Short mmCIF file of C-alpha atoms in Angstrom, two decimals:
data_model
loop_
_atom_site.label_atom_id
_atom_site.label_comp_id
_atom_site.label_asym_id
_atom_site.label_seq_id
_atom_site.Cartn_x
_atom_site.Cartn_y
_atom_site.Cartn_z
CA SER A 1 16.02 10.54 -13.92
CA GLN A 2 16.82 9.87 -10.16
CA THR A 3 19.40 7.66 -8.73
CA ILE A 4 20.53 6.07 -5.42
CA HIS A 5 23.75 6.08 -3.89
CA GLN A 6 24.27 3.56 -0.81
CA TRP A 7 27.57 2.65 0.85
CA PRO A 8 29.93 0.76 1.93
CA ALA A 9 29.25 -1.72 -0.91
CA THR A 10 30.74 -3.91 1.73
CA LEU A 11 31.69 -4.09 5.34
CA VAL A 12 33.03 -6.34 8.08
CA GLN A 13 32.72 -5.36 12.02
CA PRO A 14 33.31 -6.52 15.24
CA VAL A 15 30.09 -7.72 17.62
CA GLY A 16 29.81 -4.48 19.68
CA SER A 17 31.26 -2.15 17.67
CA PRO A 18 29.03 1.12 15.97
CA LEU A 19 27.42 1.02 12.57
CA SER A 20 26.33 3.58 9.74
CA LEU A 21 24.85 2.91 6.45
CA GLU A 22 24.56 6.00 4.49
CA CYS A 23 22.02 6.10 1.57
CA THR A 24 21.19 9.28 -0.56
CA VAL A 25 18.64 9.68 -3.36
CA GLU A 26 19.29 12.50 -6.16
CA GLY A 27 17.13 14.03 -8.89
CA THR A 28 14.10 14.48 -6.85
CA SER A 29 12.41 15.56 -3.89
CA ASN A 30 10.58 14.73 -0.74
CA PRO A 31 10.72 10.67 -1.49
CA ASN A 32 9.64 7.76 0.56
CA LEU A 33 12.84 5.97 2.19
CA TYR A 34 13.31 2.75 3.53
CA TRP A 35 15.74 0.11 4.91
CA TYR A 36 15.08 -3.57 3.84
CA ARG A 37 17.62 -6.41 5.40
CA GLN A 38 17.98 -9.54 3.74
CA ALA A 39 19.30 -12.74 5.62
CA ALA A 40 20.71 -14.96 3.56
CA GLY A 41 18.63 -17.36 1.24
CA ARG A 42 15.66 -15.05 2.34
CA GLY A 43 13.21 -12.32 1.31
CA LEU A 44 13.75 -9.22 2.31
CA GLN A 45 12.28 -7.49 5.63
CA LEU A 46 11.74 -4.07 6.14
CA LEU A 47 13.49 -2.91 8.53
CA PHE A 48 12.39 1.58 8.49
CA TYR A 49 10.73 3.75 6.51
CA SER A 50 10.72 8.04 6.18
CA VAL A 51 7.81 9.47 4.41
CA GLY A 52 9.46 13.53 5.65
CA ILE A 53 12.50 14.89 7.32
CA GLY A 54 12.81 13.62 10.87
CA GLN A 55 9.65 10.68 10.33
CA ILE A 56 10.45 8.08 10.91
CA SER A 57 8.45 4.19 11.51
CA SER A 58 9.81 1.39 12.68
CA GLU A 59 8.59 -2.04 11.36
CA VAL A 60 10.15 -4.43 13.71
CA PRO A 61 11.85 -4.05 17.28
CA GLN A 62 15.66 -4.40 16.45
CA ASN A 63 19.05 -3.18 17.42
CA LEU A 64 19.23 -0.42 14.53
CA SER A 65 17.72 2.68 14.06
CA ALA A 66 17.29 4.90 11.68
CA SER A 67 17.24 8.89 10.76
CA ARG A 68 16.96 11.53 8.09
CA PRO A 69 19.10 14.12 8.85
CA GLN A 70 18.04 15.88 5.41
CA ASP A 71 15.52 15.13 2.53
CA ARG A 72 17.49 13.10 0.55
CA GLN A 73 19.73 11.15 3.28
CA PHE A 74 18.70 8.11 4.93
CA ILE A 75 20.92 6.62 7.62
CA LEU A 76 20.97 3.40 9.67
CA SER A 77 22.82 2.98 12.56
CA SER A 78 23.58 0.55 15.92
CA LYS A 79 25.40 1.60 18.88
CA LYS A 80 27.09 -1.88 19.44
CA LEU A 81 26.68 -4.65 16.57
CA LEU A 82 25.25 -8.34 17.05
CA LEU A 83 26.18 -11.49 15.23
CA SER A 84 22.56 -11.14 14.16
CA ASP A 85 23.01 -8.50 12.12
CA SER A 86 24.89 -10.24 9.91
CA GLY A 87 22.85 -9.44 6.41
CA PHE A 88 22.69 -8.02 3.07
CA TYR A 89 21.20 -4.28 3.52
CA LEU A 90 19.11 -2.42 1.43
CA CYS A 91 18.15 1.27 0.94
CA ALA A 92 15.30 1.92 -1.36
CA TRP A 93 13.33 4.99 -2.48
CA SER A 94 9.69 5.64 -3.95
CA PHE A 95 7.45 8.74 -4.85
CA SER A 96 5.22 10.15 -2.22
CA GLN A 97 1.98 9.97 -4.38
CA GLY A 98 -0.06 7.34 -4.32
CA ASN A 99 0.67 3.82 -5.20
CA GLN A 100 4.70 3.54 -6.38
CA PRO A 101 6.66 1.13 -7.11
CA GLN A 102 10.34 1.20 -4.91
CA HIS A 103 14.02 1.66 -6.57
CA PHE A 104 16.97 -0.39 -4.91
CA GLY A 105 19.82 0.71 -4.21
CA ASP A 106 23.36 -2.01 -4.80
CA GLY A 107 22.94 -2.88 -1.01
CA THR A 108 25.38 -3.10 1.74
CA ARG A 109 26.88 -6.55 2.69
CA LEU A 110 27.37 -6.55 6.31
CA SER A 111 29.47 -9.10 8.22
CA ILE A 112 30.05 -9.20 11.96
CA LEU A 113 32.62 -11.01 13.64
CA LEU B 1 -1.75 -7.44 4.09
CA ALA B 2 -2.89 -9.29 1.08
CA LYS B 3 -0.49 -12.28 1.24
CA THR B 4 0.84 -13.57 -1.45
CA THR B 5 1.57 -17.05 -3.03
CA GLN B 6 4.40 -17.83 -5.77
CA PRO B 7 6.03 -21.24 -6.59
CA ILE B 8 9.68 -21.19 -4.84
CA SER B 9 11.25 -22.10 -8.19
CA MET B 10 10.82 -22.64 -11.99
CA ASP B 11 12.96 -23.68 -14.45
CA SER B 12 12.83 -23.07 -18.15
CA TYR B 13 15.46 -22.99 -21.49
CA GLU B 14 16.79 -20.15 -23.39
CA GLY B 15 14.04 -18.56 -26.32
CA GLN B 16 11.12 -20.18 -23.81
CA GLU B 17 8.15 -18.14 -22.71
CA VAL B 18 8.00 -18.22 -18.63
CA ASN B 19 4.91 -17.62 -16.91
CA ILE B 20 4.93 -16.65 -13.13
CA THR B 21 1.64 -17.26 -11.27
CA CYS B 22 1.10 -15.39 -8.25
CA SER B 23 -2.02 -16.03 -6.21
CA HIS B 24 -3.42 -13.30 -3.33
CA ASN B 25 -6.93 -14.09 -2.44
CA ASN B 26 -7.62 -11.21 -0.49
CA ILE B 27 -6.41 -8.12 -2.58
CA ALA B 28 -8.25 -5.13 -1.25
CA THR B 29 -9.95 -2.48 -3.81
CA ASN B 30 -6.85 -0.21 -4.00
CA ASP B 31 -4.23 -2.64 -4.08
CA TYR B 32 -1.89 -2.65 -6.97
CA ILE B 33 0.04 -5.34 -8.29
CA THR B 34 3.89 -4.99 -8.76
CA TRP B 35 6.52 -7.22 -9.90
CA TYR B 36 10.05 -7.18 -8.87
CA GLN B 37 13.31 -9.19 -10.18
CA GLN B 38 16.74 -9.82 -7.95
CA PHE B 39 19.73 -11.12 -9.23
CA PRO B 40 22.32 -12.11 -6.47
CA SER B 41 23.81 -9.46 -4.38
CA GLN B 42 21.84 -6.96 -5.75
CA GLY B 43 18.76 -4.84 -5.05
CA PRO B 44 15.76 -5.69 -6.23
CA ARG B 45 14.73 -4.19 -9.44
CA PHE B 46 11.09 -3.00 -10.44
CA ILE B 47 9.45 -4.68 -13.76
CA ILE B 48 5.92 -4.12 -13.82
CA GLN B 49 3.25 -2.84 -12.16
CA GLY B 50 -0.84 -3.38 -13.07
CA TYR B 51 -4.05 -2.83 -11.47
CA LYS B 52 -6.59 -4.67 -13.87
CA THR B 53 -6.53 -6.91 -16.87
CA LYS B 54 -3.50 -6.52 -19.04
CA VAL B 55 -0.61 -4.06 -18.41
CA THR B 56 2.75 -4.56 -21.32
CA ASN B 57 5.91 -2.92 -21.23
CA GLU B 58 9.42 -3.81 -23.13
CA VAL B 59 10.37 -6.14 -20.20
CA ALA B 60 7.29 -8.53 -19.20
CA SER B 61 3.53 -8.40 -19.56
CA LEU B 62 1.47 -8.97 -16.94
CA PHE B 63 -1.91 -10.46 -16.51
CA ILE B 64 -4.92 -9.52 -14.63
CA PRO B 65 -8.12 -11.88 -14.47
CA ALA B 66 -11.14 -9.59 -13.50
CA ASP B 67 -11.43 -11.42 -9.91
CA ARG B 68 -7.74 -9.80 -9.65
CA LYS B 69 -6.92 -12.83 -7.12
CA SER B 70 -4.32 -13.67 -9.09
CA SER B 71 -1.63 -12.17 -11.40
CA THR B 72 0.70 -13.75 -14.15
CA LEU B 73 3.96 -12.28 -14.85
CA SER B 74 5.33 -13.24 -18.20
CA LEU B 75 8.75 -13.28 -19.59
CA PRO B 76 8.65 -13.60 -23.36
CA ARG B 77 11.90 -15.61 -24.76
CA VAL B 78 13.60 -15.32 -21.72
CA SER B 79 17.85 -16.12 -21.89
CA LEU B 80 20.53 -16.90 -19.36
CA SER B 81 20.61 -13.52 -18.17
CA ASP B 82 16.53 -13.81 -17.07
CA THR B 83 18.07 -16.38 -14.44
CA ALA B 84 16.93 -14.47 -11.26
CA VAL B 85 14.49 -14.36 -8.10
CA TYR B 86 11.00 -12.55 -8.90
CA TYR B 87 8.58 -11.21 -6.17
CA CYS B 88 5.39 -10.57 -6.10
CA LEU B 89 3.92 -7.95 -4.76
CA VAL B 90 0.89 -6.44 -3.42
CA GLY B 91 -0.69 -3.60 -1.70
CA GLU B 92 -1.95 0.00 -1.86
CA GLY B 93 1.39 2.03 -0.15
CA ILE B 94 2.16 3.65 3.37
CA TYR B 95 -0.76 5.56 3.28
CA GLY B 96 -3.33 3.37 2.48
CA GLY B 97 -4.48 0.80 4.83
CA SER B 98 -2.57 -1.97 3.21
CA GLN B 99 0.96 -2.13 2.78
CA GLY B 100 1.22 -5.54 1.30
CA ASN B 101 3.60 -3.68 -1.22
CA LEU B 102 6.56 -3.24 0.98
CA ILE B 103 6.79 -7.14 2.32
CA PHE B 104 9.10 -9.17 -0.22
CA GLY B 105 8.25 -13.06 0.36
CA LYS B 106 10.62 -15.91 -0.87
CA GLY B 107 9.90 -15.01 -4.33
CA THR B 108 10.32 -17.43 -7.20
CA LYS B 109 13.81 -18.43 -8.23
CA LEU B 110 13.85 -18.99 -12.29
CA SER B 111 16.67 -20.82 -13.55
CA VAL B 112 17.09 -20.63 -17.25
CA LYS B 113 19.36 -23.30 -19.04
CA PRO B 114 20.56 -23.21 -22.05
#
């Protein structure tokens, strides 16, 4: 079976500091990978998705970037965090064929001070 | 993108059947309908997916009328642990022309009372 790991679970960072969140998937090859952000009391906002190594699609302009250095590894980064980057960050994967549902990790709660 | 409309909130009592309806008037031919459940501080969990008529699994049923302009998620005999936010998504996926299945709205907040 497939599993998704996302860490850390919580993170407190000062404004202007860098960020690196990591997500890995096990049990499948060539998955589609996704990063979402959820602000308090709101729906999920799709940030990035990837259909293969080195292939990143950005859905909204922002202070964040994503990379996929390996088939089952997806990294969310920032060089300088803003207060507005606070939120709940979720990584997800889906099978690459056809219309497949997404499977989410447990998320990272990011607080910017 | 096929836009979806769901009630913001619903209340129910333990043991009752709950039906949450989602409207998607401009659903495209290749779009599927997918429902997720989200508990506080957790990622959404896939519940059920369908294209037409009725789909049933161990957790829920999904009813889709012939015109596919709406769908109803049915949760039989809910318990307190079913209190969560439920999302309805409609789309075809990354490779198709409609990526609505990647767009999560605010969902329906279901509160189950004892």
